[in-house]
Amino acid sequence: MTTEVVAQNGKPRAVKAAADDLVEVRMTVNGTPAVLSLPARVTLADALRDHLGLTGTHVGCEHGVCGMCTVLVDGEAARACLLFAVQLDGAEIVTVEGLGRPDDLHPLQEAFGRNHALQCGFCTPGFLMSSYDLLSNQPEVTEEELPEQLSGVICRCTGYRNILTAVKETQEAHPDGIPAPGNCAHRALVGRATGQAGGSTDGREAAEVTEDTRRIDIVLPDGDPTIAVDIRTEIGVPVDAVWRVVDDISLLARCLPGAELTEDLGEDHYAGRARVSVGPIKLSFKGVAHVVEHDRAGQRLRVLAQGQDTGGAQTQADIVLRTEATATGTAMRAEAKVYLTGRIAQFGRALAGDVSRRMFEQFADALREAATSGQAPSGPVKAPSALKLLFVPLIDRIRAVLRRKSR
């Protein structure tokens, strides 16, 4: 079975593709150029959610009836569940994330909040995008017409009155026209990629997330990190030998447990993947890292990183590695602020701390081997197993107790 793909941007491009054949699609999403390599069967809704991480576009009926997946396509409201992503080569897409920022909400978002027009929240993105489209194209819509004009989005909480009030209030506050979306700018888009439950697991749905990956700016969230780590250790290798490894980023990456450097993007940006397994939870991250400080004289390396696993877990980190020469070798200190969402955020802080400590110990051992031999570790440095995470801390505590009793 084949599907005929025709672009909707005024430049027809007829392509015959089987449902699972990969088709390259270029579109601009919330101001960011994106290049996706997707099977012809993938809908715009799934491309936005699973490949670009824009989960504000909700999926309800998947028949174009409920309106939850409403987005703007070339300035017009459209149902993302009814469009194939490959139809939209060259299109400009705006999702609810593009309306406003948390610290600078769009007037529609502010009005929805003021009037408690949110209910359970599931329908809210669809209503916001439909309301924006309505006020953009019919700024003179009357209060009597609003219920019918907004009936394309179904609210199961029966809270239409507050929604209508919020839309009317926004219209009255901006008689000269509703402001344009305020959060459309070039940024990193990191999606869930492959291996989801019920999806392809052979890598065919992988997507390149930006047209110019080397210009990604990794912006860490405001507020306290999920985990703050400060770990020290000492290795019996001269500090100059340690920095010969640190200076070689590809060699340094080989020392990281479960990590693999996949591409040097230039300008101190790198693409890679990492695997962590804790009991039944297996995480495989793909992401980018930016070396923002590499100061050999000051013995300091700072890296910003972000990634997302196949199930939607996301991580961002600010990592600083410091070294200091000692009489017996090199003292190393790693400080990290880690921000987690998704399944990985369900780990307790104690468990996450144990994972971090074990990984740093493995990294230090691998770094010692590389610094001594001048070559990458003899085998891949595997991420810590669930058994080690469970029993090693317990054994360490038992040893500490025995040491205290023997004094």
mmCIF file of C-alpha atoms in Angstrom:
data_model
loop_
_atom_site.group_PDB
_atom_site.id
_atom_site.type_symbol
_atom_site.label_atom_id
_atom_site.label_comp_id
_atom_site.label_asym_id
_atom_site.label_seq_id
_atom_site.Cartn_x
_atom_site.Cartn_y
_atom_site.Cartn_z
ATOM 1 C CA MET A 1 0.000 0.000 0.000
ATOM 2 C CA THR A 2 1.350 3.427 -0.906
ATOM 3 C CA THR A 3 0.502 6.943 0.123
ATOM 4 C CA GLU A 4 0.779 9.958 -2.147
ATOM 5 C CA VAL A 5 2.389 12.827 -0.254
ATOM 6 C CA VAL A 6 1.704 16.378 -1.392
ATOM 7 C CA ALA A 7 3.119 19.418 0.409
ATOM 8 C CA GLN A 8 0.597 22.058 1.497
ATOM 9 C CA ASN A 9 2.907 25.053 1.295
ATOM 10 C CA GLY A 10 2.067 26.011 -2.280
ATOM 11 C CA LYS A 11 4.923 23.912 -3.660
ATOM 12 C CA PRO A 12 3.455 20.539 -4.591
ATOM 13 C CA ARG A 13 5.808 17.652 -4.138
ATOM 14 C CA ALA A 14 4.316 14.346 -5.197
ATOM 15 C CA VAL A 15 6.065 11.401 -3.587
ATOM 16 C CA LYS A 16 5.002 7.782 -3.472
ATOM 17 C CA ALA A 17 5.864 6.250 -0.133
ATOM 18 C CA ALA A 18 4.809 3.111 1.704
ATOM 19 C CA ALA A 19 3.383 3.671 5.173
ATOM 20 C CA ASP A 20 6.670 2.811 6.909
ATOM 21 C CA ASP A 21 9.030 4.428 4.395
ATOM 22 C CA LEU A 22 11.045 7.340 5.777
ATOM 23 C CA VAL A 23 10.368 10.747 4.256
ATOM 24 C CA GLU A 24 12.398 13.846 5.125
ATOM 25 C CA VAL A 25 10.254 16.768 6.255
ATOM 26 C CA ARG A 26 11.435 20.313 6.919
ATOM 27 C CA MET A 27 9.183 22.625 8.857
ATOM 28 C CA THR A 28 9.420 25.572 11.206
ATOM 29 C CA VAL A 29 7.914 24.856 14.623
ATOM 30 C CA ASN A 30 7.449 27.756 17.025
ATOM 31 C CA GLY A 31 10.165 29.636 15.169
ATOM 32 C CA THR A 32 12.661 26.764 15.159
ATOM 33 C CA PRO A 33 13.680 25.077 11.885
ATOM 34 C CA ALA A 34 13.243 21.307 12.275
ATOM 35 C CA VAL A 35 14.316 18.458 10.034
ATOM 36 C CA LEU A 36 12.476 15.188 10.603
ATOM 37 C CA SER A 37 12.928 11.796 8.993
ATOM 38 C CA LEU A 38 9.569 10.113 9.499
ATOM 39 C CA PRO A 39 7.462 7.253 8.138
ATOM 40 C CA ALA A 40 4.682 8.537 5.888
ATOM 41 C CA ARG A 41 2.061 7.265 8.345
ATOM 42 C CA VAL A 42 3.146 9.540 11.248
ATOM 43 C CA THR A 43 0.627 12.287 12.025
ATOM 44 C CA LEU A 44 1.578 15.856 12.797
ATOM 45 C CA ALA A 45 0.333 15.332 16.372
ATOM 46 C CA ASP A 46 2.688 12.380 16.888
ATOM 47 C CA ALA A 47 5.585 14.218 15.235
ATOM 48 C CA LEU A 48 5.110 17.182 17.569
ATOM 49 C CA ARG A 49 4.727 15.109 20.709
ATOM 50 C CA ASP A 50 7.099 12.197 20.155
ATOM 51 C CA HIS A 51 9.808 13.666 17.938
ATOM 52 C CA LEU A 52 9.955 17.301 19.026
ATOM 53 C CA GLY A 53 8.902 16.966 22.665
ATOM 54 C CA LEU A 54 5.987 19.434 22.307
ATOM 55 C CA THR A 55 3.483 17.526 24.440
ATOM 56 C CA GLY A 56 1.189 20.517 24.903
ATOM 57 C CA THR A 57 -0.602 19.326 21.764
ATOM 58 C CA HIS A 58 -3.024 16.843 23.313
ATOM 59 C CA VAL A 59 -4.509 13.894 21.460
ATOM 60 C CA GLY A 60 -8.101 12.916 22.219
ATOM 61 C CA CYS A 61 -10.440 11.282 19.705
ATOM 62 C CA GLU A 62 -7.880 11.036 16.843
ATOM 63 C CA HIS A 63 -10.792 11.595 14.439
ATOM 64 C CA GLY A 64 -10.691 15.410 14.243
ATOM 65 C CA VAL A 65 -13.819 15.776 16.388
ATOM 66 C CA CYS A 66 -12.723 16.800 19.883
ATOM 67 C CA GLY A 67 -10.345 19.634 18.884
ATOM 68 C CA MET A 68 -7.743 18.830 21.558
ATOM 69 C CA CYS A 69 -4.923 18.686 18.996
ATOM 70 C CA THR A 70 -5.601 22.083 17.408
ATOM 71 C CA VAL A 71 -2.468 23.901 16.209
ATOM 72 C CA LEU A 72 -1.750 26.658 13.705
ATOM 73 C CA VAL A 73 -0.498 25.577 10.288
ATOM 74 C CA ASP A 74 0.662 28.538 8.190
ATOM 75 C CA GLY A 75 -1.439 30.783 10.409
ATOM 76 C CA GLU A 76 -4.672 28.763 10.249
ATOM 77 C CA ALA A 77 -6.158 26.434 12.859
ATOM 78 C CA ALA A 78 -5.833 22.767 11.944
ATOM 79 C CA ARG A 79 -6.365 19.364 13.549
ATOM 80 C CA ALA A 80 -2.911 17.853 14.057
ATOM 81 C CA CYS A 81 -4.348 14.328 14.287
ATOM 82 C CA LEU A 82 -5.769 14.515 10.754
ATOM 83 C CA LEU A 83 -2.614 15.718 9.020
ATOM 84 C CA PHE A 84 0.340 13.563 8.089
ATOM 85 C CA ALA A 85 3.604 15.264 8.977
ATOM 86 C CA VAL A 86 4.957 14.543 5.490
ATOM 87 C CA GLN A 87 2.203 16.743 4.037
ATOM 88 C CA LEU A 88 3.694 19.761 5.764
ATOM 89 C CA ASP A 89 7.106 20.115 4.180
ATOM 90 C CA GLY A 90 7.956 23.823 4.348
ATOM 91 C CA ALA A 91 5.035 24.682 6.634
ATOM 92 C CA GLU A 92 5.127 26.946 9.680
ATOM 93 C CA ILE A 93 3.603 25.364 12.774
ATOM 94 C CA VAL A 94 2.679 27.088 16.027
ATOM 95 C CA THR A 95 1.684 25.007 19.046
ATOM 96 C CA VAL A 96 0.436 26.089 22.439
ATOM 97 C CA GLU A 97 4.059 26.227 23.633
ATOM 98 C CA GLY A 98 4.612 29.035 21.129
ATOM 99 C CA LEU A 99 1.902 31.296 22.576
ATOM 100 C CA GLY A 100 3.826 32.534 25.586
ATOM 101 C CA ARG A 101 6.546 31.839 28.121
ATOM 102 C CA PRO A 102 5.994 30.943 31.779
ATOM 103 C CA ASP A 103 7.348 34.371 32.765
ATOM 104 C CA ASP A 104 5.543 36.202 29.957
ATOM 105 C CA LEU A 105 2.214 34.580 29.170
ATOM 106 C CA HIS A 106 0.121 35.474 26.144
ATOM 107 C CA PRO A 107 -2.960 37.597 27.013
ATOM 108 C CA LEU A 108 -5.204 34.608 26.220
ATOM 109 C CA GLN A 109 -3.303 32.446 28.682
ATOM 110 C CA GLU A 110 -3.508 35.139 31.342
ATOM 111 C CA ALA A 111 -7.255 35.520 30.804
ATOM 112 C CA PHE A 112 -7.791 31.755 31.059
ATOM 113 C CA GLY A 113 -5.923 31.742 34.364
ATOM 114 C CA ARG A 114 -7.742 34.780 35.770
ATOM 115 C CA ASN A 115 -11.151 33.333 34.947
ATOM 116 C CA HIS A 116 -10.399 29.755 36.018
ATOM 117 C CA ALA A 117 -11.104 28.615 32.467
ATOM 118 C CA LEU A 118 -8.845 25.583 32.861
ATOM 119 C CA GLN A 119 -10.921 22.811 34.516
ATOM 120 C CA CYS A 120 -8.912 19.594 34.312
ATOM 121 C CA GLY A 121 -6.675 21.261 31.708
ATOM 122 C CA PHE A 122 -6.824 18.604 28.998
ATOM 123 C CA CYS A 123 -8.862 20.723 26.595
ATOM 124 C CA THR A 124 -6.998 23.954 27.404
ATOM 125 C CA PRO A 125 -4.350 23.838 24.620
ATOM 126 C CA GLY A 126 -7.048 23.205 22.010
ATOM 127 C CA PHE A 127 -9.184 26.049 23.321
ATOM 128 C CA LEU A 128 -6.242 28.438 23.457
ATOM 129 C CA MET A 129 -5.221 27.748 19.868
ATOM 130 C CA SER A 130 -8.824 27.802 18.576
ATOM 131 C CA SER A 131 -9.507 31.032 20.455
ATOM 132 C CA TYR A 132 -6.362 32.612 19.057
ATOM 133 C CA ASP A 133 -7.393 31.609 15.537
ATOM 134 C CA LEU A 134 -10.896 32.979 16.079
ATOM 135 C CA LEU A 135 -9.791 36.355 17.435
ATOM 136 C CA SER A 136 -7.145 36.655 14.707
ATOM 137 C CA ASN A 137 -9.529 35.973 11.838
ATOM 138 C CA GLN A 138 -12.804 37.272 13.282
ATOM 139 C CA PRO A 139 -11.868 40.058 15.706
ATOM 140 C CA GLU A 140 -15.430 41.407 15.562
ATOM 141 C CA VAL A 141 -17.077 38.157 16.691
ATOM 142 C CA THR A 142 -19.998 38.916 19.016
ATOM 143 C CA GLU A 143 -20.569 37.493 22.474
ATOM 144 C CA GLU A 144 -23.642 35.674 21.155
ATOM 145 C CA GLU A 145 -21.575 34.015 18.426
ATOM 146 C CA LEU A 146 -18.786 32.814 20.718
ATOM 147 C CA PRO A 147 -20.448 29.548 21.875
ATOM 148 C CA GLU A 148 -20.958 28.366 18.298
ATOM 149 C CA GLN A 149 -17.563 29.571 17.090
ATOM 150 C CA LEU A 150 -15.758 27.717 19.886
ATOM 151 C CA SER A 151 -17.881 24.577 19.725
ATOM 152 C CA GLY A 152 -15.186 22.816 17.712
ATOM 153 C CA VAL A 153 -13.355 22.001 20.948
ATOM 154 C CA ILE A 154 -15.119 19.661 23.343
ATOM 155 C CA CYS A 155 -14.806 20.264 27.088
ATOM 156 C CA ARG A 156 -15.922 17.261 29.141
ATOM 157 C CA CYS A 157 -15.771 19.287 32.361
ATOM 158 C CA THR A 158 -18.789 21.380 31.153
ATOM 159 C CA GLY A 159 -16.925 24.552 32.049
ATOM 160 C CA TYR A 160 -17.648 26.533 28.893
ATOM 161 C CA ARG A 161 -18.877 29.665 30.675
ATOM 162 C CA ASN A 162 -15.483 30.590 32.100
ATOM 163 C CA ILE A 163 -13.802 29.828 28.775
ATOM 164 C CA LEU A 164 -16.195 32.119 26.928
ATOM 165 C CA THR A 165 -15.624 34.832 29.532
ATOM 166 C CA ALA A 166 -11.848 34.571 29.119
ATOM 167 C CA VAL A 167 -12.046 34.836 25.332
ATOM 168 C CA LYS A 168 -14.449 37.781 25.478
ATOM 169 C CA GLU A 169 -12.240 39.532 28.035
ATOM 170 C CA THR A 170 -9.189 39.114 25.779
ATOM 171 C CA GLN A 171 -11.116 40.483 22.808
ATOM 172 C CA GLU A 172 -12.202 43.567 24.752
ATOM 173 C CA ALA A 173 -8.685 44.170 26.076
ATOM 174 C CA HIS A 174 -7.251 44.139 22.540
ATOM 175 C CA PRO A 175 -9.755 45.845 20.238
ATOM 176 C CA ASP A 176 -7.056 46.491 17.628
ATOM 177 C CA GLY A 177 -6.211 42.817 17.310
ATOM 178 C CA ILE A 178 -4.894 40.015 19.462
ATOM 179 C CA PRO A 179 -1.072 40.020 19.957
ATOM 180 C CA ALA A 180 0.955 37.502 17.987
ATOM 181 C CA PRO A 181 2.381 34.403 19.700
ATOM 182 C CA GLY A 182 5.172 35.526 22.000
ATOM 183 C CA ASN A 183 7.326 32.426 22.342
ATOM 184 C CA CYS A 184 8.410 31.665 18.793
ATOM 185 C CA ALA A 185 12.206 31.676 18.586
ATOM 186 C CA HIS A 186 15.113 29.406 17.661
ATOM 187 C CA ARG A 187 15.667 26.821 20.396
ATOM 188 C CA ALA A 188 16.477 23.151 20.910
ATOM 189 C CA LEU A 189 13.671 20.674 20.252
ATOM 190 C CA VAL A 190 14.333 17.285 21.800
ATOM 191 C CA GLY A 191 11.810 14.536 21.306
ATOM 192 C CA ARG A 192 11.163 11.032 22.551
ATOM 193 C CA ALA A 193 12.525 9.491 19.327
ATOM 194 C CA THR A 194 12.096 5.727 19.072
ATOM 195 C CA GLY A 195 11.219 2.669 21.010
ATOM 196 C CA GLN A 196 7.942 3.779 22.545
ATOM 197 C CA ALA A 197 5.363 1.240 23.617
ATOM 198 C CA GLY A 198 3.453 0.271 20.537
ATOM 199 C CA GLY A 199 5.878 2.048 18.235
ATOM 200 C CA SER A 200 8.804 1.097 16.093
ATOM 201 C CA THR A 201 11.861 -0.051 18.042
ATOM 202 C CA ASP A 202 14.250 -0.503 15.163
ATOM 203 C CA GLY A 203 15.323 3.133 14.921
ATOM 204 C CA ARG A 204 13.451 3.925 11.718
ATOM 205 C CA GLU A 205 11.476 6.736 13.313
ATOM 206 C CA ALA A 206 14.486 8.619 14.649
ATOM 207 C CA ALA A 207 14.376 12.344 13.968
ATOM 208 C CA GLU A 208 17.031 14.995 13.647
ATOM 209 C CA VAL A 209 15.666 17.712 15.834
ATOM 210 C CA THR A 210 17.111 20.877 14.371
ATOM 211 C CA GLU A 211 18.425 22.017 11.048
ATOM 212 C CA ASP A 212 21.566 23.493 12.604
ATOM 213 C CA THR A 213 22.218 21.444 15.727
ATOM 214 C CA ARG A 214 25.567 23.101 16.442
ATOM 215 C CA ARG A 215 23.772 26.349 17.329
ATOM 216 C CA ILE A 216 21.606 24.839 20.060
ATOM 217 C CA ASP A 217 21.536 26.902 23.242
ATOM 218 C CA ILE A 218 20.927 24.651 26.232
ATOM 219 C CA VAL A 219 18.816 26.649 28.674
ATOM 220 C CA LEU A 220 18.468 25.116 32.124
ATOM 221 C CA PRO A 221 15.193 25.468 34.052
ATOM 222 C CA ASP A 222 14.803 28.046 36.782
ATOM 223 C CA GLY A 223 14.579 26.890 40.372
ATOM 224 C CA ASP A 224 16.277 24.166 42.353
ATOM 225 C CA PRO A 225 17.607 21.092 40.516
ATOM 226 C CA THR A 226 16.075 17.671 41.039
ATOM 227 C CA ILE A 227 19.450 16.403 42.206
ATOM 228 C CA ALA A 228 22.547 18.316 43.321
ATOM 229 C CA VAL A 229 25.685 16.190 43.374
ATOM 230 C CA ASP A 230 29.102 17.019 44.843
ATOM 231 C CA ILE A 231 31.505 14.066 44.655
ATOM 232 C CA ARG A 232 35.239 13.817 45.336
ATOM 233 C CA THR A 233 37.786 11.085 44.733
ATOM 234 C CA GLU A 234 41.523 10.699 44.228
ATOM 235 C CA ILE A 235 43.345 8.693 41.595
ATOM 236 C CA GLY A 236 47.021 7.787 41.559
ATOM 237 C CA VAL A 237 47.808 9.446 38.225
ATOM 238 C CA PRO A 238 49.608 12.788 37.651
ATOM 239 C CA VAL A 239 47.302 15.669 36.866
ATOM 240 C CA ASP A 240 48.949 16.287 33.467
ATOM 241 C CA ALA A 241 48.108 12.731 32.428
ATOM 242 C CA VAL A 242 44.514 13.236 33.550
ATOM 243 C CA TRP A 243 44.208 16.380 31.450
ATOM 244 C CA ARG A 244 45.605 14.660 28.378
ATOM 245 C CA VAL A 245 42.445 12.567 28.549
ATOM 246 C CA VAL A 246 40.189 15.519 29.354
ATOM 247 C CA ASP A 247 41.608 17.447 26.386
ATOM 248 C CA ASP A 248 40.516 14.603 24.068
ATOM 249 C CA ILE A 249 36.718 14.794 24.290
ATOM 250 C CA SER A 250 36.176 11.581 22.325
ATOM 251 C CA LEU A 251 38.512 9.709 24.682
ATOM 252 C CA LEU A 252 36.907 11.343 27.711
ATOM 253 C CA ALA A 253 33.464 10.242 26.488
ATOM 254 C CA ARG A 254 34.717 6.634 26.301
ATOM 255 C CA CYS A 255 35.319 6.825 30.054
ATOM 256 C CA LEU A 256 31.717 7.777 30.872
ATOM 257 C CA PRO A 257 29.607 4.811 32.047
ATOM 258 C CA GLY A 258 26.972 3.835 29.509
ATOM 259 C CA ALA A 259 27.789 6.819 27.275
ATOM 260 C CA GLU A 260 28.757 7.043 23.631
ATOM 261 C CA LEU A 261 29.781 10.064 21.581
ATOM 262 C CA THR A 262 28.043 9.802 18.211
ATOM 263 C CA GLU A 263 29.001 13.040 16.467
ATOM 264 C CA ASP A 264 31.221 16.074 16.804
ATOM 265 C CA LEU A 265 28.923 18.940 15.791
ATOM 266 C CA GLY A 266 31.620 21.601 15.910
ATOM 267 C CA GLU A 267 31.919 24.696 18.073
ATOM 268 C CA ASP A 268 32.288 22.522 21.214
ATOM 269 C CA HIS A 269 28.899 20.837 20.662
ATOM 270 C CA TYR A 270 28.559 17.066 20.630
ATOM 271 C CA ALA A 271 25.767 14.564 20.042
ATOM 272 C CA GLY A 272 25.630 11.308 21.922
ATOM 273 C CA ARG A 273 23.603 8.722 23.753
ATOM 274 C CA ALA A 274 23.687 7.159 27.199
ATOM 275 C CA ARG A 275 22.114 4.087 28.779
ATOM 276 C CA VAL A 276 21.145 3.559 32.421
ATOM 277 C CA SER A 277 19.410 0.498 33.865
ATOM 278 C CA VAL A 278 17.917 0.450 37.362
ATOM 279 C CA GLY A 279 16.017 -2.781 37.964
ATOM 280 C CA PRO A 280 13.169 -3.012 35.443
ATOM 281 C CA ILE A 281 13.628 0.607 34.346
ATOM 282 C CA LYS A 282 15.897 0.869 31.326
ATOM 283 C CA LEU A 283 16.606 4.325 29.986
ATOM 284 C CA SER A 284 18.333 5.149 26.719
ATOM 285 C CA PHE A 285 18.995 8.836 26.228
ATOM 286 C CA LYS A 286 19.842 10.716 23.064
ATOM 287 C CA GLY A 287 20.930 14.296 23.346
ATOM 288 C CA VAL A 288 23.537 16.995 23.008
ATOM 289 C CA ALA A 289 26.318 18.406 25.155
ATOM 290 C CA HIS A 290 28.040 21.780 25.031
ATOM 291 C CA VAL A 291 31.483 22.283 26.544
ATOM 292 C CA VAL A 292 31.120 25.854 27.772
ATOM 293 C CA GLU A 293 34.416 25.986 29.683
ATOM 294 C CA HIS A 294 37.640 24.057 29.060
ATOM 295 C CA ASP A 295 40.350 25.622 31.205
ATOM 296 C CA ARG A 296 43.390 23.398 31.535
ATOM 297 C CA ALA A 297 45.390 26.051 33.362
ATOM 298 C CA GLY A 298 42.592 26.495 35.887
ATOM 299 C CA GLN A 299 41.950 22.716 35.902
ATOM 300 C CA ARG A 300 38.240 23.164 35.308
ATOM 301 C CA LEU A 301 35.816 21.701 32.746
ATOM 302 C CA ARG A 302 32.158 22.718 32.559
ATOM 303 C CA VAL A 303 29.567 20.991 30.379
ATOM 304 C CA LEU A 304 25.870 21.645 29.774
ATOM 305 C CA ALA A 305 23.891 18.647 28.552
ATOM 306 C CA GLN A 306 20.342 17.702 27.720
ATOM 307 C CA GLY A 307 18.686 14.560 26.467
ATOM 308 C CA GLN A 308 15.496 12.558 26.318
ATOM 309 C CA ASP A 309 14.852 8.865 26.404
ATOM 310 C CA THR A 310 12.505 6.809 24.265
ATOM 311 C CA GLY A 311 9.747 6.890 26.880
ATOM 312 C CA GLY A 312 9.734 10.658 27.341
ATOM 313 C CA ALA A 313 12.017 10.974 30.370
ATOM 314 C CA GLN A 314 14.046 14.154 30.071
ATOM 315 C CA THR A 315 17.251 15.270 31.731
ATOM 316 C CA GLN A 316 19.287 18.453 31.720
ATOM 317 C CA ALA A 317 22.511 18.946 33.607
ATOM 318 C CA ASP A 318 25.159 21.513 34.473
ATOM 319 C CA ILE A 319 28.354 19.568 35.252
ATOM 320 C CA VAL A 320 31.652 20.977 36.532
ATOM 321 C CA LEU A 321 34.778 18.825 36.825
ATOM 322 C CA ARG A 322 37.748 20.175 38.811
ATOM 323 C CA THR A 323 41.162 18.625 39.385
ATOM 324 C CA GLU A 324 44.030 19.379 41.743
ATOM 325 C CA ALA A 325 47.503 17.900 41.917
ATOM 326 C CA THR A 326 48.278 15.983 45.113
ATOM 327 C CA ALA A 327 51.343 14.248 46.488
ATOM 328 C CA THR A 328 50.017 10.877 45.313
ATOM 329 C CA GLY A 329 48.234 11.814 42.107
ATOM 330 C CA THR A 330 45.142 13.852 41.276
ATOM 331 C CA ALA A 331 42.148 14.862 43.361
ATOM 332 C CA MET A 332 38.988 15.094 41.270
ATOM 333 C CA ARG A 333 35.753 16.820 42.193
ATOM 334 C CA ALA A 334 32.526 16.656 40.212
ATOM 335 C CA GLU A 335 29.617 18.990 40.882
ATOM 336 C CA ALA A 336 26.368 18.569 38.992
ATOM 337 C CA LYS A 337 22.941 20.159 38.997
ATOM 338 C CA VAL A 338 20.543 17.736 37.361
ATOM 339 C CA TYR A 339 16.966 18.459 36.278
ATOM 340 C CA LEU A 340 14.756 15.421 35.630
ATOM 341 C CA THR A 341 11.251 14.850 34.282
ATOM 342 C CA GLY A 342 9.365 11.681 33.384
ATOM 343 C CA ARG A 343 10.056 8.199 34.715
ATOM 344 C CA ILE A 344 13.572 9.002 35.793
ATOM 345 C CA ALA A 345 12.282 11.754 38.075
ATOM 346 C CA GLN A 346 10.481 9.064 40.092
ATOM 347 C CA PHE A 347 13.810 7.839 41.494
ATOM 348 C CA GLY A 348 14.265 8.851 45.109
ATOM 349 C CA ARG A 349 17.000 11.376 45.783
ATOM 350 C CA ALA A 350 18.952 8.760 47.743
ATOM 351 C CA LEU A 351 18.829 6.289 44.850
ATOM 352 C CA ALA A 352 19.689 8.997 42.342
ATOM 353 C CA GLY A 353 22.609 10.001 44.556
ATOM 354 C CA ASP A 354 23.829 6.383 44.687
ATOM 355 C CA VAL A 355 23.551 6.140 40.884
ATOM 356 C CA SER A 356 25.596 9.316 40.520
ATOM 357 C CA ARG A 357 28.277 8.204 42.988
ATOM 358 C CA ARG A 358 28.677 4.776 41.399
ATOM 359 C CA MET A 359 28.879 6.264 37.933
ATOM 360 C CA PHE A 360 31.524 8.766 39.088
ATOM 361 C CA GLU A 361 33.563 5.957 40.646
ATOM 362 C CA GLN A 362 33.386 4.003 37.395
ATOM 363 C CA PHE A 363 34.314 7.136 35.458
ATOM 364 C CA ALA A 364 37.317 7.719 37.732
ATOM 365 C CA ASP A 365 38.496 4.130 37.267
ATOM 366 C CA ALA A 366 38.154 4.381 33.478
ATOM 367 C CA LEU A 367 39.900 7.769 33.458
ATOM 368 C CA ARG A 368 42.772 6.299 35.482
ATOM 369 C CA GLU A 369 43.130 3.481 32.945
ATOM 370 C CA ALA A 370 43.034 5.882 29.976
ATOM 371 C CA ALA A 371 45.488 8.298 31.587
ATOM 372 C CA THR A 372 47.908 5.464 32.351
ATOM 373 C CA SER A 373 47.752 3.744 28.973
ATOM 374 C CA GLY A 374 46.975 6.735 26.765
ATOM 375 C CA GLN A 375 44.187 4.704 25.188
ATOM 376 C CA ALA A 376 40.488 4.212 25.693
ATOM 377 C CA PRO A 377 39.432 1.665 28.333
ATOM 378 C CA SER A 378 39.780 -1.906 27.108
ATOM 379 C CA GLY A 379 36.012 -2.455 27.123
ATOM 380 C CA PRO A 380 32.882 -0.319 27.280
ATOM 381 C CA VAL A 381 32.235 1.260 30.658
ATOM 382 C CA LYS A 382 28.834 -0.091 31.583
ATOM 383 C CA ALA A 383 26.356 1.894 33.629
ATOM 384 C CA PRO A 384 25.841 0.603 37.192
ATOM 385 C CA SER A 385 23.533 -2.376 37.528
ATOM 386 C CA ALA A 386 20.566 -2.591 39.860
ATOM 387 C CA LEU A 387 22.302 -5.219 42.023
ATOM 388 C CA LYS A 388 25.341 -3.017 42.563
ATOM 389 C CA LEU A 389 23.159 -0.048 43.391
ATOM 390 C CA LEU A 390 21.299 -2.155 45.938
ATOM 391 C CA PHE A 391 24.105 -4.108 47.588
ATOM 392 C CA VAL A 392 27.221 -1.914 47.346
ATOM 393 C CA PRO A 393 25.777 0.943 49.463
ATOM 394 C CA LEU A 394 24.561 -1.664 51.961
ATOM 395 C CA ILE A 395 27.997 -3.297 52.124
ATOM 396 C CA ASP A 396 29.630 0.119 52.505
ATOM 397 C CA ARG A 397 27.377 0.913 55.464
ATOM 398 C CA ILE A 398 28.090 -2.445 57.090
ATOM 399 C CA ARG A 399 31.822 -1.867 56.701
ATOM 400 C CA ALA A 400 31.491 1.586 58.250
ATOM 401 C CA VAL A 401 29.632 0.153 61.242
ATOM 402 C CA LEU A 402 32.261 -2.577 61.713
ATOM 403 C CA ARG A 403 35.047 -0.003 61.548
ATOM 404 C CA ARG A 404 33.390 2.066 64.267
ATOM 405 C CA LYS A 405 32.924 -0.981 66.504
ATOM 406 C CA SER A 406 36.529 -2.063 66.079
ATOM 407 C CA ARG A 407 37.857 1.221 67.410
#
